[in-house]
Short mmCIF file of C-alpha atoms and ligand atoms in Angstrom, two decimals:
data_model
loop_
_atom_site.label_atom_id
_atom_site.label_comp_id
_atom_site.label_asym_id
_atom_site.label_seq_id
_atom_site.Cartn_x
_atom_site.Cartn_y
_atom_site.Cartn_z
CA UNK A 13 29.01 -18.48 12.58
CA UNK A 14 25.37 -20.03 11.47
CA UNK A 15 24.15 -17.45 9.39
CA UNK A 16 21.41 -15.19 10.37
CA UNK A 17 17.73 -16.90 9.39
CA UNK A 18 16.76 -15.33 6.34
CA UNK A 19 13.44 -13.19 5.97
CA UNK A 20 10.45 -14.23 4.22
CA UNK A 21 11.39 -12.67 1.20
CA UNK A 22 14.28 -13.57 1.35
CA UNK A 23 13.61 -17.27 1.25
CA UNK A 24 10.71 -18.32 -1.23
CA UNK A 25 11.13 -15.79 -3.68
CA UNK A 26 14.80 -15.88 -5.08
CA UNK A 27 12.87 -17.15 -8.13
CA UNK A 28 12.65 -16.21 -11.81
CA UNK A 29 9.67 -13.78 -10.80
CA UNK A 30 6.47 -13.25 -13.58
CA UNK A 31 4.34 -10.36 -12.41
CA UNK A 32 3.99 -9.35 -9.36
CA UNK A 33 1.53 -10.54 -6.68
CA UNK A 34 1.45 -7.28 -4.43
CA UNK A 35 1.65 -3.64 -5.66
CA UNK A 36 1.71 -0.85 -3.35
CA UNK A 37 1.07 2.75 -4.88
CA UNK A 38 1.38 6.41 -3.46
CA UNK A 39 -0.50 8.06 -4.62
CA UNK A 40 0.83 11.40 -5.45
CA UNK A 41 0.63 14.72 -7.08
CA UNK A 42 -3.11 15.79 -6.70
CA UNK A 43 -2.75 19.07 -5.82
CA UNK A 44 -0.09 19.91 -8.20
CA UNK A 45 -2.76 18.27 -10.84
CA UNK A 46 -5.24 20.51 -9.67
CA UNK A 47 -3.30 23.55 -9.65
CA UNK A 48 -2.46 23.20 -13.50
CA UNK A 49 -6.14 23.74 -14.10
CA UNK A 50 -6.52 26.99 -11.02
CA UNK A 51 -8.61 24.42 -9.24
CA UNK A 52 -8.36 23.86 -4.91
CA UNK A 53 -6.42 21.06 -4.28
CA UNK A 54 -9.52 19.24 -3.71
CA UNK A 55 -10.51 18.91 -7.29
CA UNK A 56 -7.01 16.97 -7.55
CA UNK A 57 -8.31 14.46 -4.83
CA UNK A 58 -11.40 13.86 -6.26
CA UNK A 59 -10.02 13.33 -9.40
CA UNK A 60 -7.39 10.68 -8.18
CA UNK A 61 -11.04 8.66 -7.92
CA UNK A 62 -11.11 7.87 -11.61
CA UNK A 63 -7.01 6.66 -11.20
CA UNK A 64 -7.93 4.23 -7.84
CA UNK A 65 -10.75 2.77 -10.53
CA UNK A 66 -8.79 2.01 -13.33
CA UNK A 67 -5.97 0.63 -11.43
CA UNK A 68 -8.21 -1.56 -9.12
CA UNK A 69 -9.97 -3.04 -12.66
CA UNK A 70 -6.31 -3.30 -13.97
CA UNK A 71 -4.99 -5.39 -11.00
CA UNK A 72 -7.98 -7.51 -11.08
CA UNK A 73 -6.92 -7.96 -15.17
CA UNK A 74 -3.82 -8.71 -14.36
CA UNK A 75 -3.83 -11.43 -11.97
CA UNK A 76 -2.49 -9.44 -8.75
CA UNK A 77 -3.49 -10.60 -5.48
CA UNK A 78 -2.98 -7.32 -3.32
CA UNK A 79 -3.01 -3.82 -4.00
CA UNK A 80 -1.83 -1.17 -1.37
CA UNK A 81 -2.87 2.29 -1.82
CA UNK A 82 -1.20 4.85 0.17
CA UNK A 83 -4.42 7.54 0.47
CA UNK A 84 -3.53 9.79 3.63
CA UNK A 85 -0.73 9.52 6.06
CA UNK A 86 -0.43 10.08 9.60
CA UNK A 87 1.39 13.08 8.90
CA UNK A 88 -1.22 14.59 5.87
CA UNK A 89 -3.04 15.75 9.07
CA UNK A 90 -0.67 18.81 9.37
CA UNK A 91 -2.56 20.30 6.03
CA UNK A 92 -5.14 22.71 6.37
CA UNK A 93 -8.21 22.02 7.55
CA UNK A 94 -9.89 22.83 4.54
CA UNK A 95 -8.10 20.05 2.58
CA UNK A 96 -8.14 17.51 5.69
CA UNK A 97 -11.91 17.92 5.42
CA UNK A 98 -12.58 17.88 2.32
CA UNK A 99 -10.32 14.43 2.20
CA UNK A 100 -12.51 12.96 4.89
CA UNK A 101 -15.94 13.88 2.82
CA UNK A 102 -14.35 11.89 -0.19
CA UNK A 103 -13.74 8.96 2.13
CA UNK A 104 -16.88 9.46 2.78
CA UNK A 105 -18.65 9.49 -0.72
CA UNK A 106 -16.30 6.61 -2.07
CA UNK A 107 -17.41 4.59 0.27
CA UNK A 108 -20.69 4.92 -0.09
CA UNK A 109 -20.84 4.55 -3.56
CA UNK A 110 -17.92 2.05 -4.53
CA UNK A 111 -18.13 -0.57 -2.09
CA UNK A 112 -21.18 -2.94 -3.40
CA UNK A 113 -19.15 -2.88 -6.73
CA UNK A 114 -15.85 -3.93 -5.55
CA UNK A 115 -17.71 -6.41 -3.79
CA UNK A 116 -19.16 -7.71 -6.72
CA UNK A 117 -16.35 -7.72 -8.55
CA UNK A 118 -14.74 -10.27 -5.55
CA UNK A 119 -12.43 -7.59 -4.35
CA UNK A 120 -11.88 -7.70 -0.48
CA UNK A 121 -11.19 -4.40 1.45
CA UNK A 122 -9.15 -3.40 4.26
CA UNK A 123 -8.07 -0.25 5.60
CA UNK A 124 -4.98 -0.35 7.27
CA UNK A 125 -3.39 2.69 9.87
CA UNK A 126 -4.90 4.24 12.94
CA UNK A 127 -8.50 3.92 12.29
CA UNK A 128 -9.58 5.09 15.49
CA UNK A 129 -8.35 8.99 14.62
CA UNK A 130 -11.12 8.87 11.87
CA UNK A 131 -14.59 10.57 13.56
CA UNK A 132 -17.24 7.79 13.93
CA UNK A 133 -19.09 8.11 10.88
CA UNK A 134 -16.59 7.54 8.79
CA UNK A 135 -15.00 4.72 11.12
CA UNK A 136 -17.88 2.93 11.22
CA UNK A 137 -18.29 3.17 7.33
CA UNK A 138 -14.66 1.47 6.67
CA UNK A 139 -15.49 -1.05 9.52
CA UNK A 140 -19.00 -2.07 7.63
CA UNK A 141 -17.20 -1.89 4.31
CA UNK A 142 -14.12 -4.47 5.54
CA UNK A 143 -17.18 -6.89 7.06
CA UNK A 144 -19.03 -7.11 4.04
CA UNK A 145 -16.00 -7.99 1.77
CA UNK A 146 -14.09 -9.94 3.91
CA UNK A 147 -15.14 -13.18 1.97
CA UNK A 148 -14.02 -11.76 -1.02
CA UNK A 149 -10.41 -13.59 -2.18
CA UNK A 150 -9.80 -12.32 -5.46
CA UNK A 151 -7.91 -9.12 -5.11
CA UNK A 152 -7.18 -7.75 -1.58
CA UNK A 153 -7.18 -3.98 -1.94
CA UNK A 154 -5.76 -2.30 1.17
CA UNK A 155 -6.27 1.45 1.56
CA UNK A 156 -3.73 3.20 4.12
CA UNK A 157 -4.94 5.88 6.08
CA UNK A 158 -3.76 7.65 9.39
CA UNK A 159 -1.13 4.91 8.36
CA UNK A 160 2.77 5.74 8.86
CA UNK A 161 5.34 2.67 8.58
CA UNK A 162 7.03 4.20 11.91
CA UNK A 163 3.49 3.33 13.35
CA UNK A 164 3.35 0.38 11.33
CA UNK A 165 6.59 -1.43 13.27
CA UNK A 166 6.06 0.14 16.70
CA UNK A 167 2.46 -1.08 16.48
CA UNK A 168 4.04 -4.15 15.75
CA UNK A 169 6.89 -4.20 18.69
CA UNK A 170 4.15 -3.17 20.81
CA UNK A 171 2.25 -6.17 20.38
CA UNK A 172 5.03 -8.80 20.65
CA UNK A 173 6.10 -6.77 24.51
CA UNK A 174 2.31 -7.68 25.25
CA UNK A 175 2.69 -11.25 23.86
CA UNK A 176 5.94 -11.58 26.44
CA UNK A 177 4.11 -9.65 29.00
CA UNK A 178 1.15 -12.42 28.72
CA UNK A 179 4.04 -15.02 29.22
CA UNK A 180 3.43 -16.32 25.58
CA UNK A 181 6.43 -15.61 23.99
CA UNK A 182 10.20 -15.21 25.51
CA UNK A 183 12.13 -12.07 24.25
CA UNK A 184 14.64 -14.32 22.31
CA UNK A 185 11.85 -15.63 20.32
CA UNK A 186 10.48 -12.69 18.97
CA UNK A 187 12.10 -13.14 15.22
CA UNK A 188 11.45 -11.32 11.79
CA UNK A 189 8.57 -13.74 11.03
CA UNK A 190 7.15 -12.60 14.16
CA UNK A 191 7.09 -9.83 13.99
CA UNK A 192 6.28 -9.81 10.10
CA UNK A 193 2.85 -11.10 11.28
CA UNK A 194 2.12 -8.74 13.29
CA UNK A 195 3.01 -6.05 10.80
CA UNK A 196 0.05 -4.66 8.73
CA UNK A 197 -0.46 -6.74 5.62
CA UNK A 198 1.82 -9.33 7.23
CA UNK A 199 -0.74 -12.49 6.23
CA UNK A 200 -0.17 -11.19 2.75
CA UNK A 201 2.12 -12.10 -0.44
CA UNK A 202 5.33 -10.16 0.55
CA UNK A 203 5.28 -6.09 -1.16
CA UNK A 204 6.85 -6.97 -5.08
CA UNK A 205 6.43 -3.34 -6.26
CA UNK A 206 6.09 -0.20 -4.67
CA UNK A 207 5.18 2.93 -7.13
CA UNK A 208 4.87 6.62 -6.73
CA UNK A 209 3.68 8.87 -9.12
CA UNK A 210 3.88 12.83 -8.44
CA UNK A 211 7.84 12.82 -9.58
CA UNK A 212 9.82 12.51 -5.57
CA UNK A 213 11.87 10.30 -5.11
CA UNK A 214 11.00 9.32 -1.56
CA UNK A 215 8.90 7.11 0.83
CA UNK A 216 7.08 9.51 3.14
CA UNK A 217 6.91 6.63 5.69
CA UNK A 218 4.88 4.65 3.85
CA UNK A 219 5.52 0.51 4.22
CA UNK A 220 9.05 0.75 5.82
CA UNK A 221 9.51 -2.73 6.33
CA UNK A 222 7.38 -4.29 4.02
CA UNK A 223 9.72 -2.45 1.03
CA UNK A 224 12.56 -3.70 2.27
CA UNK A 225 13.23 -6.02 -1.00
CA UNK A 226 10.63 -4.25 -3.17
CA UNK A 227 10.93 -3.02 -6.27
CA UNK A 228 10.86 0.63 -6.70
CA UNK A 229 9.50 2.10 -9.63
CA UNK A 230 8.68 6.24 -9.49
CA UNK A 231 7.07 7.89 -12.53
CA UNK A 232 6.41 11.84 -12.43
CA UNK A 233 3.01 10.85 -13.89
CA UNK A 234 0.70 13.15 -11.22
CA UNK A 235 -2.15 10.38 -9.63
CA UNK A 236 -5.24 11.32 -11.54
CA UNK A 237 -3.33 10.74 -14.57
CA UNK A 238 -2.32 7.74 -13.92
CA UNK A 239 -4.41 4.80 -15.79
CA UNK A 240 -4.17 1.13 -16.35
CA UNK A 241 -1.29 1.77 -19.54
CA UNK A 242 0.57 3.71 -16.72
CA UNK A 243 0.21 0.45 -14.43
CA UNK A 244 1.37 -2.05 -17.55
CA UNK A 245 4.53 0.13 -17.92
CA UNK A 246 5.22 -0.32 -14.34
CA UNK A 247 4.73 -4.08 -14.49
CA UNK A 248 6.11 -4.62 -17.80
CA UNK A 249 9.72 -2.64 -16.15
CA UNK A 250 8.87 -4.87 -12.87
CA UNK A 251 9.34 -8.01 -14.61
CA UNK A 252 12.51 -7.08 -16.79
CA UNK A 253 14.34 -6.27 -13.24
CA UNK A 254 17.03 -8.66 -11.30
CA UNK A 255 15.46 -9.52 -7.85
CA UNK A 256 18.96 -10.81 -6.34
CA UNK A 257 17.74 -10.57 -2.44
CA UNK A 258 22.14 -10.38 -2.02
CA UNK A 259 22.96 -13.09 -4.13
CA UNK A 260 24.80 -12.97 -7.83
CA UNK A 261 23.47 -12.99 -10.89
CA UNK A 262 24.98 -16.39 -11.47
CA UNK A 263 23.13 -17.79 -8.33
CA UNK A 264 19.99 -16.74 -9.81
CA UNK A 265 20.62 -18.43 -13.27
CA UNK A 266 18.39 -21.43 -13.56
CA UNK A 267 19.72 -24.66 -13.62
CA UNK A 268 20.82 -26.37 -16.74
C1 IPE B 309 -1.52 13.06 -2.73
O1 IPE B 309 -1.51 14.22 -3.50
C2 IPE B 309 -2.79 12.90 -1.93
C3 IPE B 309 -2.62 13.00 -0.48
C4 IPE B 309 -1.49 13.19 0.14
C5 IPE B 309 -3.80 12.89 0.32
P1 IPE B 309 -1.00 15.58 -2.89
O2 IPE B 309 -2.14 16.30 -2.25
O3 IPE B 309 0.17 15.38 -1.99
O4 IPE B 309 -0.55 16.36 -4.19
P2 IPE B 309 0.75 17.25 -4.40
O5 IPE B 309 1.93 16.40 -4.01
O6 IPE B 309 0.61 18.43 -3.49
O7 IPE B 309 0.72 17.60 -5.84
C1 IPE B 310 2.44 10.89 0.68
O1 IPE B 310 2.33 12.05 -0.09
C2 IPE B 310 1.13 10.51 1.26
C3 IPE B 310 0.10 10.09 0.32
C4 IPE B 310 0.21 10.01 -0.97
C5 IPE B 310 -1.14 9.70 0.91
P1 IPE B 310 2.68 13.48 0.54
O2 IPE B 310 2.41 14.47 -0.53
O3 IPE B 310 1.97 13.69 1.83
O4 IPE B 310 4.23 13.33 0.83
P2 IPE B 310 5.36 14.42 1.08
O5 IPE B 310 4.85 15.37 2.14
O6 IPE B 310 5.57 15.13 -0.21
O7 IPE B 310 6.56 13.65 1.50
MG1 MG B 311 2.15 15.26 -2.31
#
C-alpha cells in the first residue's frame, strides 16, 4: 500500500531543529493574577499588556518569525458581561496606542477568528491596524480572537465545499495541504511551540490542527507574569526536545 502523503510538517522539518520559527501562547491566568491582589478580573487583563510587550520585543530578539497569541476565544463570550466589556475596551485602547510602534518596529499584525462578532468600532480598528502593517515581514504577530480551532477547520472545510461547488476542485483532491491553506495561519512557518501559562493542562480549542506536531510546553507562571526570561526557558526546553514526527531516534541521527 503507497503510504499516505505526509503533512507539511511532517516533510521539511524532520531536521535537527534550532529555535523555533512560530510560537503560539495562551495566554492564561489573569484573573487568578488579579484575584491575589482583591482586584476585578479586569486588572489581570490589563496587566497581561506589559506580558504581550515583553514577549513581542523578545520574539523580535530572538529571531522568530510568527507569534500567535491566544487573547479571547469564541467561547470567553459566556463570561459576564462586565468582563466581556471590559475585554473589548482593552482591545480597544491597545490598539490605539500600540500599533504605530509595532509598526515601527517591522512587526506585521493579523487578527485571526470571527472578526465580524466584534461591534464596528472595534472591527474596523483591527481591519485599519492589519492594512497598515501588512508590509511589515519581520515578525508576524497574530492575535486570536472570537477564534476557536473547531471554527478554525470547519471554516476551512467550508471553503474547500465552495471551491468544489465553483467546479474548481474535485472532492478527491481536497488533501491536507489544501486544506492547510485554507486554515488560519496556513501561509505561515508550521506551529513549533505552543505555551500556556495559568498551570492547565489543556487546549481550550485553541489551534487544533495547527498543534498537531507542536511542541507543548505549559508553565503555571499566571500571563502578566510572564516576561521575556519566562519565554527563554520555554525556548531553551524547546530546543533540547526530540521532534521525531513518528520516526526513531536513530532515523533522526545525522549522517556520518
Ligand atoms: C486569560 O485569563 C484571559 C482570557 C481568557 C481573556 P483568564 O481570565 O482566563 O484568567 P484565569 O484563568 O481566570 O485566572
Ligand atoms: C483560554 O483560556 C482562552 C484564552 C486564554 C484567551 P480560558 O481561561 O478561557 O480557558 P478555560 O475556560 O480555562 O479552558
Ligand atoms: Mg483562564
Amino acid at each position: 500500500m503507497m503510504p499516505a502523503a505526509p503533512s507539511r510538517d511532517a516533510t521539511d522539518t524532520v531536521r535537527q531543529h534550532g529555535a523555533p520559527l512560530h510560537i503560539a501562547i495562551v495566554m492564561d491566568g489573569n484573573g487568578r493574577w488579579a484575584r491575589a491582589r482583591h482586584r476585578p478580573r479586569s486588572f489581570g487583563h490589563s496587566a497581561g499588556r506589559k506580558a504581550v510587550r515583553a514577549v513581542v520585543e523578545a520574539c523580535l530578539r530572538e529571531g522568530v518569525q510568527a507569534l500567535t497569541l491566544f487573547a479571547f476565544s469564541s467561547e470567553n463570550w459566556l463570561r459576564p458581561r462586565d468582563e466581556v466589556g471590559a475585554l473589548m475596551n482593552l482591545f480597544v485602547r491597545a490598539l490605539d496606542k500600540e500599533v504605530d510602534e509595532l509598526r515601527a518596529n517591522g512587526v506585521r499584525l493579523r487578527f485571526v477568528g470571527e472578526l465580524g462578532a466584534f461591534d464596528a468600532g472595534l472591527h474596523r480598528r483591527m481591519q485599519a491596524a492589519m492594512d497598515s502593517t501588512a508590509q511589515n515581514s519581520r515578525l508576524q504577530v497574530n492575535v486570536a480572537v472570537n477564534y476557536g480551532g473547531r471554527w478554525d477547520i470547519t471554516q476551512a472545510c467550508r471553503c474547500a465545499a465552495q471551491a468544489v461547488a465553483r467546479g474548481e476542485l474535485r472532492p478527491e483532491e481536497i488533501d491536507e495541504a489544501r486544506l492547510d491553506a485554507w486554515m488560519s495561519l496556513g501561509a505561515l512557518p508550521p506551529l513549533d511551540l505552543l505555551i500556556r501559562t495559568g498551570g492547565e493542562l489543556r487546549l481550550s480549542n485553541f489551534l487544533l490542527w495547527q498543534a498537531a506536531y507542536a511542541e507543548l510546553y505549559f508553565t503555571d507562571t499566571l500571563w502578566p507574569d510572564f516576561d521575556a526570561a519566562c519565554l527563554h526557558q520555554a525556548i531553551e526546553e524547546y530546543v533540547q526536545r526530540e521532534r521525531r514526527y513518528g520516526r526513531t531516534s536513530e532515523q533522526l541521527a545525522p549522517l556520518p
